[in-house]
PDB file of C-alpha atoms in Angstrom:
ATOM      1  CA  MET A 217     116.771-129.103  42.697  1.00 82.00           C
ATOM      2  CA  PRO A 218     117.823-127.515  46.055  1.00 91.00           C
ATOM      3  CA  GLU A 219     117.272-131.238  47.431  1.00 96.00           C
ATOM      4  CA  LEU A 220     120.212-132.105  44.883  1.00 96.00           C
ATOM      5  CA  ILE A 221     122.567-129.553  45.797  1.00 96.00           C
ATOM      6  CA  ASP A 222     121.885-130.408  49.147  1.00 97.00           C
ATOM      7  CA  PHE A 223     122.798-134.185  48.505  1.00 98.00           C
ATOM      8  CA  LEU A 224     125.700-133.026  46.499  1.00 98.00           C
ATOM      9  CA  GLN A 225     127.283-131.075  49.337  1.00 98.00           C
ATOM     10  CA  LYS A 226     126.740-133.646  51.609  1.00 98.00           C
ATOM     11  CA  ASN A 227     128.646-135.905  49.428  1.00 98.00           C
ATOM     12  CA  ASN A 228     131.008-134.193  48.629  1.00 98.00           C
ATOM     13  CA  ILE A 229     130.289-134.542  44.913  1.00 98.00           C
ATOM     14  CA  TYR A 230     132.049-131.133  42.802  1.00 98.00           C
ATOM     15  CA  TYR A 231     129.503-129.790  40.693  1.00 98.00           C
ATOM     16  CA  GLU A 232     128.679-126.662  38.462  1.00 97.00           C
ATOM     17  CA  GLN A 233     125.272-125.163  37.662  1.00 97.00           C
ATOM     18  CA  ASP A 234     124.356-123.292  34.292  1.00 96.00           C
ATOM     19  CA  ILE A 235     127.308-124.789  32.422  1.00 95.00           C
ATOM     20  CA  SER A 236     128.060-124.002  29.221  1.00 96.00           C
ATOM     21  CA  LEU A 237     128.003-127.346  26.989  1.00 95.00           C
ATOM     22  CA  LYS A 238     130.400-125.371  24.558  1.00 93.00           C
ATOM     23  CA  GLU A 239     133.152-126.185  27.731  1.00 93.00           C
ATOM     24  CA  ILE A 240     132.765-129.456  28.215  1.00 93.00           C
ATOM     25  CA  CYS A 241     132.611-131.331  24.249  1.00 91.00           C
ATOM     26  CA  THR A 242     135.122-131.034  21.861  1.00 88.00           C
ATOM     27  CA  PHE A 243     132.765-129.624  19.185  1.00 92.00           C
ATOM     28  CA  LYS A 244     132.253-126.578  21.189  1.00 93.00           C
ATOM     29  CA  ILE A 245     128.352-126.777  20.481  1.00 93.00           C
ATOM     30  CA  GLY A 246     125.385-126.566  22.444  1.00 95.00           C
ATOM     31  CA  GLY A 247     123.242-124.545  25.028  1.00 96.00           C
ATOM     32  CA  ASN A 248     124.151-124.733  28.656  1.00 96.00           C
ATOM     33  CA  ALA A 249     122.922-127.604  31.359  1.00 96.00           C
ATOM     34  CA  LYS A 250     121.549-126.550  34.439  1.00 95.00           C
ATOM     35  CA  ILE A 251     123.657-128.930  36.575  1.00 97.00           C
ATOM     36  CA  VAL A 252     127.249-131.403  35.794  1.00 97.00           C
ATOM     37  CA  CYS A 253     128.246-133.590  38.105  1.00 98.00           C
ATOM     38  CA  TYR A 254     131.968-134.495  38.472  1.00 98.00           C
ATOM     39  CA  PRO A 255     132.055-137.695  40.871  1.00 98.00           C
ATOM     40  CA  ASP A 256     135.745-138.907  41.785  1.00 97.00           C
ATOM     41  CA  SER A 257     135.218-142.522  42.251  1.00 98.00           C
ATOM     42  CA  SER A 258     132.861-145.239  41.933  1.00 98.00           C
ATOM     43  CA  LEU A 259     130.963-145.248  44.945  1.00 98.00           C
ATOM     44  CA  GLN A 260     130.512-141.208  44.396  1.00 98.00           C
ATOM     45  CA  VAL A 261     129.002-142.738  40.928  1.00 98.00           C
ATOM     46  CA  SER A 262     126.488-145.078  42.445  1.00 98.00           C
ATOM     47  CA  LEU A 263     125.229-142.471  45.101  1.00 98.00           C
ATOM     48  CA  LEU A 264     124.512-140.514  42.878  1.00 98.00           C
ATOM     49  CA  VAL A 265     122.853-143.122  40.494  1.00 98.00           C
ATOM     50  CA  LYS A 266     120.864-144.213  43.360  1.00 98.00           C
ATOM     51  CA  TYR A 267     119.781-140.798  44.103  1.00 98.00           C
ATOM     52  CA  CYS A 268     118.887-140.130  40.376  1.00 97.00           C
ATOM     53  CA  THR A 269     116.646-143.388  40.593  1.00 97.00           C
ATOM     54  CA  GLN A 270     114.771-142.868  43.854  1.00 97.00           C
ATOM     55  CA  ASN A 271     113.931-139.454  43.054  1.00 97.00           C
ATOM     56  CA  GLN A 272     113.202-139.784  39.249  1.00 96.00           C
ATOM     57  CA  ILE A 273     116.151-137.510  37.898  1.00 96.00           C
ATOM     58  CA  ARG A 274     116.979-138.357  34.516  1.00 96.00           C
ATOM     59  CA  TYR A 275     120.908-138.077  34.222  1.00 96.00           C
ATOM     60  CA  LEU A 276     123.440-138.267  31.179  1.00 94.00           C
ATOM     61  CA  SER A 277     126.958-140.021  31.753  1.00 95.00           C
ATOM     62  CA  LEU A 278     130.010-138.229  30.241  1.00 94.00           C
ATOM     63  CA  GLY A 279     133.360-138.823  29.794  1.00 90.00           C
ATOM     64  CA  ARG A 280     135.794-136.094  28.068  1.00 88.00           C
ATOM     65  CA  GLY A 281     132.823-135.149  25.357  1.00 89.00           C
ATOM     66  CA  SER A 282     134.632-136.224  22.587  1.00 85.00           C
ATOM     67  CA  ASN A 283     132.516-136.739  19.481  1.00 81.00           C
ATOM     68  CA  VAL A 284     129.242-135.594  21.028  1.00 89.00           C
ATOM     69  CA  LEU A 285     126.915-132.933  19.659  1.00 90.00           C
ATOM     70  CA  PHE A 286     124.679-131.300  22.508  1.00 94.00           C
ATOM     71  CA  SER A 287     121.756-128.959  21.517  1.00 93.00           C
ATOM     72  CA  ASP A 288     121.993-125.579  21.199  1.00 94.00           C
ATOM     73  CA  GLU A 289     118.421-125.697  23.073  1.00 94.00           C
ATOM     74  CA  GLY A 290     120.261-127.380  26.268  1.00 92.00           C
ATOM     75  CA  LEU A 291     119.909-129.859  28.571  1.00 92.00           C
ATOM     76  CA  GLU A 292     117.606-129.767  31.593  1.00 91.00           C
ATOM     77  CA  THR A 293     119.372-134.015  32.409  1.00 94.00           C
ATOM     78  CA  LEU A 294     121.847-134.430  35.205  1.00 97.00           C
ATOM     79  CA  ILE A 295     125.251-134.333  33.198  1.00 97.00           C
ATOM     80  CA  ILE A 296     127.167-136.990  35.493  1.00 98.00           C
ATOM     81  CA  LYS A 297     131.115-136.256  33.848  1.00 97.00           C
ATOM     82  CA  THR A 298     133.549-138.475  34.434  1.00 97.00           C
ATOM     83  CA  ASP A 299     136.935-137.390  33.730  1.00 93.00           C
ATOM     84  CA  LYS A 300     137.419-136.885  37.396  1.00 96.00           C
ATOM     85  CA  ILE A 301     137.788-140.414  38.179  1.00 98.00           C
ATOM     86  CA  ASP A 302     141.784-139.786  36.800  1.00 96.00           C
ATOM     87  CA  TYR A 303     143.628-142.347  38.047  1.00 97.00           C
ATOM     88  CA  LEU A 304     146.477-145.096  36.588  1.00 97.00           C
ATOM     89  CA  SER A 305     148.228-147.788  38.507  1.00 97.00           C
ATOM     90  CA  LEU A 306     150.503-150.619  37.311  1.00 98.00           C
ATOM     91  CA  GLU A 307     150.181-153.861  39.053  1.00 97.00           C
ATOM     92  CA  ASN A 308     150.903-157.864  38.938  1.00 96.00           C
ATOM     93  CA  GLY A 309     150.966-157.076  35.014  1.00 95.00           C
ATOM     94  CA  PHE A 310     147.847-155.460  34.461  1.00 97.00           C
ATOM     95  CA  ILE A 311     147.082-151.016  34.070  1.00 98.00           C
ATOM     96  CA  THR A 312     143.824-150.558  35.883  1.00 98.00           C
ATOM     97  CA  ALA A 313     142.894-146.454  34.543  1.00 98.00           C
ATOM     98  CA  GLY A 314     140.182-144.574  35.350  1.00 98.00           C
ATOM     99  CA  ALA A 315     137.354-143.768  33.060  1.00 98.00           C
ATOM    100  CA  GLY A 316     138.376-140.123  32.961  1.00 97.00           C
ATOM    101  CA  VAL A 317     142.037-140.614  31.892  1.00 97.00           C
ATOM    102  CA  MET A 318     143.074-139.729  27.944  1.00 96.00           C
ATOM    103  CA  LEU A 319     143.327-143.032  25.853  1.00 96.00           C
ATOM    104  CA  ALA A 320     146.481-141.649  25.028  1.00 96.00           C
ATOM    105  CA  LYS A 321     147.556-141.180  28.293  1.00 97.00           C
ATOM    106  CA  VAL A 322     146.997-144.909  28.726  1.00 97.00           C
ATOM    107  CA  SER A 323     148.600-145.715  25.485  1.00 97.00           C
ATOM    108  CA  ARG A 324     152.161-144.148  26.550  1.00 97.00           C
ATOM    109  CA  PHE A 325     151.779-145.103  30.357  1.00 98.00           C
ATOM    110  CA  SER A 326     151.515-148.946  28.394  1.00 97.00           C
ATOM    111  CA  VAL A 327     154.619-148.051  26.522  1.00 96.00           C
ATOM    112  CA  ASP A 328     156.493-146.424  28.334  1.00 96.00           C
ATOM    113  CA  SER A 329     155.755-150.089  31.222  1.00 96.00           C
ATOM    114  CA  GLY A 330     157.372-152.540  29.003  1.00 95.00           C
ATOM    115  CA  PHE A 331     154.045-153.628  27.409  1.00 95.00           C
ATOM    116  CA  LYS A 332     152.783-154.016  23.679  1.00 93.00           C
ATOM    117  CA  GLY A 333     149.202-153.897  22.028  1.00 94.00           C
ATOM    118  CA  MET A 334     147.559-150.207  22.924  1.00 95.00           C
ATOM    119  CA  GLU A 335     149.749-148.282  20.755  1.00 96.00           C
ATOM    120  CA  PHE A 336     146.714-148.146  18.014  1.00 95.00           C
ATOM    121  CA  ALA A 337     145.115-146.003  21.050  1.00 95.00           C
ATOM    122  CA  TYR A 338     147.497-143.209  20.844  1.00 95.00           C
ATOM    123  CA  GLY A 339     145.925-141.199  18.196  1.00 90.00           C
ATOM    124  CA  ILE A 340     142.209-141.652  19.786  1.00 92.00           C
ATOM    125  CA  PRO A 341     140.957-138.399  21.135  1.00 89.00           C
ATOM    126  CA  GLY A 342     138.956-139.665  24.160  1.00 91.00           C
ATOM    127  CA  SER A 343     138.375-141.056  27.436  1.00 96.00           C
ATOM    128  CA  VAL A 344     138.961-144.667  29.045  1.00 97.00           C
ATOM    129  CA  GLY A 345     135.415-144.631  29.663  1.00 96.00           C
ATOM    130  CA  GLY A 346     133.890-143.795  26.057  1.00 93.00           C
ATOM    131  CA  ALA A 347     136.409-145.754  24.566  1.00 95.00           C
ATOM    132  CA  LEU A 348     135.335-148.783  26.359  1.00 96.00           C
ATOM    133  CA  TYR A 349     131.829-148.273  26.094  1.00 94.00           C
ATOM    134  CA  MET A 350     132.332-147.832  22.167  1.00 93.00           C
ATOM    135  CA  ASN A 351     134.692-150.352  21.567  1.00 96.00           C
ATOM    136  CA  ALA A 352     137.139-147.526  19.886  1.00 95.00           C
ATOM    137  CA  GLY A 353     139.815-148.785  17.698  1.00 95.00           C
ATOM    138  CA  ALA A 354     142.406-147.363  14.643  1.00 94.00           C
ATOM    139  CA  TYR A 355     145.074-148.398  12.434  1.00 93.00           C
ATOM    140  CA  GLY A 356     143.917-152.263  12.848  1.00 93.00           C
ATOM    141  CA  GLY A 357     143.738-152.445  16.518  1.00 95.00           C
ATOM    142  CA  GLU A 358     140.531-151.697  19.224  1.00 96.00           C
ATOM    143  CA  MET A 359     139.611-151.798  22.904  1.00 97.00           C
ATOM    144  CA  SER A 360     138.403-155.943  22.623  1.00 97.00           C
ATOM    145  CA  GLN A 361     141.921-156.791  21.981  1.00 96.00           C
ATOM    146  CA  VAL A 362     143.284-155.382  25.069  1.00 97.00           C
ATOM    147  CA  VAL A 363     140.676-154.910  28.011  1.00 97.00           C
ATOM    148  CA  TYR A 364     141.220-157.111  30.596  1.00 97.00           C
ATOM    149  CA  SER A 365     137.787-156.224  32.830  1.00 98.00           C
ATOM    150  CA  THR A 366     135.737-153.093  33.242  1.00 98.00           C
ATOM    151  CA  GLU A 367     134.283-152.044  36.803  1.00 98.00           C
ATOM    152  CA  TYR A 368     130.784-149.787  35.940  1.00 98.00           C
ATOM    153  CA  VAL A 369     128.077-148.630  37.465  1.00 98.00           C
ATOM    154  CA  ASP A 370     124.490-150.297  36.619  1.00 98.00           C
ATOM    155  CA  GLU A 371     121.209-148.598  36.419  1.00 96.00           C
ATOM    156  CA  CYS A 372     120.400-149.455  40.000  1.00 97.00           C
ATOM    157  CA  GLY A 373     123.585-147.991  41.515  1.00 98.00           C
ATOM    158  CA  ASN A 374     125.164-151.255  42.040  1.00 98.00           C
ATOM    159  CA  ILE A 375     128.969-151.508  41.566  1.00 98.00           C
ATOM    160  CA  LYS A 376     129.937-154.251  38.948  1.00 98.00           C
ATOM    161  CA  THR A 377     132.482-156.063  36.916  1.00 98.00           C
ATOM    162  CA  LEU A 378     133.010-157.507  33.494  1.00 97.00           C
ATOM    163  CA  LYS A 379     135.329-159.852  32.366  1.00 96.00           C
ATOM    164  CA  SER A 380     136.934-160.846  29.004  1.00 87.00           C
ATOM    165  CA  ALA A 381     133.727-162.142  26.673  1.00 91.00           C
ATOM    166  CA  GLU A 382     131.061-160.773  29.159  1.00 96.00           C
ATOM    167  CA  HIS A 383     131.720-157.083  27.450  1.00 97.00           C
ATOM    168  CA  GLU A 384     130.278-158.749  23.877  1.00 97.00           C
ATOM    169  CA  PHE A 385     132.514-156.745  22.253  1.00 96.00           C
ATOM    170  CA  GLY A 386     131.734-155.882  18.291  1.00 96.00           C
ATOM    171  CA  TYR A 387     131.831-153.145  16.114  1.00 95.00           C
ATOM    172  CA  ARG A 388     131.640-150.023  18.048  1.00 94.00           C
ATOM    173  CA  LYS A 389     129.695-151.630  20.692  1.00 95.00           C
ATOM    174  CA  THR A 390     129.594-153.567  23.586  1.00 96.00           C
ATOM    175  CA  PHE A 391     127.189-155.015  26.702  1.00 97.00           C
ATOM    176  CA  PHE A 392     127.267-151.371  27.531  1.00 95.00           C
ATOM    177  CA  THR A 393     125.931-149.824  24.111  1.00 91.00           C
ATOM    178  CA  ASN A 394     121.936-149.965  24.917  1.00 88.00           C
ATOM    179  CA  ARG A 395     122.395-149.852  28.876  1.00 93.00           C
ATOM    180  CA  ASN A 396     122.231-146.756  31.419  1.00 92.00           C
ATOM    181  CA  CYS A 397     125.285-148.086  32.754  1.00 97.00           C
ATOM    182  CA  ILE A 398     128.399-145.784  33.941  1.00 98.00           C
ATOM    183  CA  VAL A 399     132.035-147.458  33.483  1.00 98.00           C
ATOM    184  CA  THR A 400     134.226-146.146  36.242  1.00 98.00           C
ATOM    185  CA  SER A 401     137.618-147.922  35.264  1.00 98.00           C
ATOM    186  CA  VAL A 402     139.212-150.617  32.789  1.00 98.00           C
ATOM    187  CA  THR A 403     141.694-152.889  33.272  1.00 98.00           C
ATOM    188  CA  PHE A 404     144.392-154.074  30.517  1.00 97.00           C
TER     189      PHE A 404
END
């Protein structure tokens, strides 16, 4: 663990130790996590994943913790929490949101920018990354209808991009469902 802490400090990746899982999920249950990292960019996620892979450290990706149940026994696994990847931009008719942005915020930004199609997302209590990961939907709409591309970090730490059909959208599943990848941003 001292080597991991040294790595995090050297790469300016914010982290907390011995944190209550109750504080990072909406159901407010669970024991403690040994360490939670809060990368603020795709590059920091990439560095973390590469480090974990090289050092055989198990990790779990987590957004805002919506609809996640943690054991009261806690977790030994490193948690990579993406809620600090929190930015929104509008360029050439596309909205890009960091994985940690609340989906309702993107929905509101979309409407305020004169776009239609993301109204369904306003009431979904999760982040962009989590919503994309599971193809979240409500009121007849779902992520598959509005996503143009996704930037993610694969299990080797490579930053990659998926476009349209490559997402393999299905009912509450995507390309990411059974892969150890971390979504870092989505373009709508």
